[in-house]
Amino acid sequence: MNQVRKSDPNSKVAAENRKARFSYEVIDTYEAGLALTGTEVKSLRGGHANIAESYASMEGGELWLINSYLPEYLQANRFNHEPRRRRKLLMKKKEMAKLSQAVERQGMTMVPLKIYFNDRGRAKLLLALARGKNAADKRQTEKDRDWAREKGRLLKDRG
């Protein structure tokens, strides 16, 4: 899996979709670049972006991030961007073909997990290839999380 290292001190998370791991079973993750305007980058650095209701879609051989919210940059005046516009994702053709194949054949979805800045200062998107969970799976996930929390408390009290 192509995952971002958590211990990387240079990567700054601009937006995170925390609900995604609860609602979806993540199969694989990919790193994609974002085609942004200057005001969008400045707005992202402010950290008020929201990707909770967004998704990625293949249209016309290109990958798009749809319904993501990047607030307007207040100092930009009339040169500002539209907050909910579609943004192009930059990936290699092989990776895009692999993603579109999985979505078409296996019924998976492409869910954005987080937008961050890498060590070179470029805005990147961590895109997950995921399968939706049903209600029983979500309950089981919640039970496992509760048990792990309780187990930690018990071990803390004893030791």
XYZ file of C-alpha atoms in Angstrom:
159
model
C 0.000 0.000 0.000
C 1.210 3.464 -0.857
C 0.742 5.209 2.469
C 2.097 8.395 3.941
C 4.354 7.944 6.940
C 2.788 9.243 10.134
C 6.155 10.176 11.633
C 7.033 12.550 8.767
C 7.471 15.941 10.489
C 7.336 17.884 7.207
C 3.867 16.807 6.075
C 1.141 19.126 7.338
C -2.435 17.846 7.221
C -4.763 20.475 5.765
C -8.011 18.460 5.794
C -8.952 14.986 6.991
C -11.961 12.748 6.404
C -12.215 10.943 9.744
C -15.623 9.401 9.011
C -14.286 7.510 5.995
C -12.560 4.739 7.952
C -15.759 4.137 9.925
C -18.089 4.078 6.907
C -15.777 2.254 4.484
C -13.429 -0.720 4.554
C -10.191 0.668 3.076
C -8.628 -1.805 0.620
C -5.735 0.255 -0.754
C -4.480 3.854 -0.659
C -2.951 6.021 -3.367
C -1.271 9.414 -3.358
C -2.544 11.915 -5.912
C -1.528 15.461 -6.714
C -4.082 18.262 -6.811
C -4.378 20.835 -9.612
C -5.078 23.999 -7.596
C -5.046 27.737 -8.163
C -2.909 30.054 -6.025
C -5.766 31.206 -3.803
C -6.792 27.583 -3.168
C -3.299 26.732 -1.934
C -3.261 29.735 0.394
C -6.704 28.774 1.679
C -5.547 25.171 2.263
C -2.593 26.393 4.302
C -5.134 28.103 6.574
C -6.510 24.638 7.393
C -10.254 25.250 7.064
C -10.914 22.830 4.179
C -13.522 20.066 4.372
C -13.503 16.785 2.429
C -16.042 14.894 4.549
C -18.748 14.671 1.851
C -16.414 14.535 -1.150
C -15.571 11.670 -3.486
C -13.415 10.985 -6.543
C -14.768 10.092 -9.964
C -13.368 9.038 -13.363
C -14.776 11.208 -16.156
C -13.385 11.408 -19.664
C -10.200 9.538 -18.788
C -9.402 11.989 -15.984
C -9.774 11.735 -12.227
C -11.758 14.476 -10.433
C -12.312 15.381 -6.781
C -15.955 16.366 -6.440
C -17.770 18.258 -3.664
C -14.701 19.226 -1.652
C -14.883 22.545 0.176
C -11.974 24.999 0.167
C -13.099 28.343 1.622
C -12.322 31.537 -0.224
C -9.035 33.230 0.608
C -10.114 36.538 2.130
C -7.148 38.623 0.913
C -7.613 37.541 -2.737
C -10.443 40.011 -3.417
C -11.865 39.562 -6.939
C -9.307 36.930 -8.017
C -10.783 34.324 -5.659
C -11.808 30.766 -6.483
C -15.153 28.993 -6.278
C -15.270 27.071 -2.937
C -16.949 23.874 -4.230
C -15.511 23.543 -7.720
C -14.353 20.215 -9.165
C -10.598 19.746 -8.830
C -8.469 17.599 -11.094
C -6.409 14.845 -9.473
C -2.982 14.085 -10.900
C -1.968 10.420 -11.024
C -0.116 8.072 -13.343
C -2.201 6.466 -16.076
C -1.561 2.934 -14.769
C -2.841 3.866 -11.317
C -5.904 5.583 -12.789
C -6.650 2.503 -14.925
C -6.331 0.261 -11.871
C -8.710 2.479 -9.875
C -11.333 2.728 -12.619
C -11.202 -1.041 -13.152
C -11.811 -1.718 -9.453
C -14.705 0.738 -9.367
C -16.381 -0.695 -12.474
C -15.847 -4.423 -11.880
C -15.789 -4.833 -8.116
C -18.179 -2.045 -7.088
C -15.692 -0.145 -4.947
C -15.558 3.616 -4.373
C -12.764 6.170 -4.324
C -12.827 8.065 -1.024
C -10.445 10.914 -0.119
C -8.864 10.363 3.311
C -6.792 13.529 3.739
C -5.220 16.490 2.008
C -1.714 17.332 3.179
C 1.452 19.137 2.115
C 4.472 16.928 1.410
C 8.074 17.801 2.262
C 8.413 19.817 -0.992
C 5.377 21.927 -0.097
C 3.079 20.362 -2.715
C -0.578 19.686 -1.916
C -1.328 15.954 -2.066
C -4.459 13.874 -1.562
C -4.489 10.455 0.066
C -7.120 8.570 -1.942
C -8.534 5.266 -0.706
C -10.004 2.473 -2.760
C -12.743 1.301 -0.425
C -15.798 -0.889 -0.062
C -18.815 0.371 1.867
C -19.609 -1.219 5.226
C -23.091 -2.315 6.196
C -24.667 -1.638 9.603
C -23.431 -4.904 11.148
C -19.841 -4.204 10.120
C -20.050 -0.720 11.622
C -21.362 -2.117 14.915
C -18.543 -4.673 15.000
C -15.968 -1.942 14.402
C -17.438 0.051 17.276
C -17.368 -3.009 19.584
C -13.723 -3.687 18.711
C -12.804 -0.062 19.394
C -14.622 -0.095 22.752
C -12.927 -3.340 23.756
C -9.484 -1.980 22.858
C -10.186 1.120 24.969
C -11.402 -0.993 27.920
C -8.425 -3.339 27.617
C -6.079 -0.343 27.754
C -7.782 0.895 30.912
C -7.536 -2.530 32.583
C -3.847 -2.879 31.748
C -3.187 0.652 32.966
C -4.841 -0.035 36.309
C -2.901 -3.264 36.879
C 0.543 -2.092 35.857
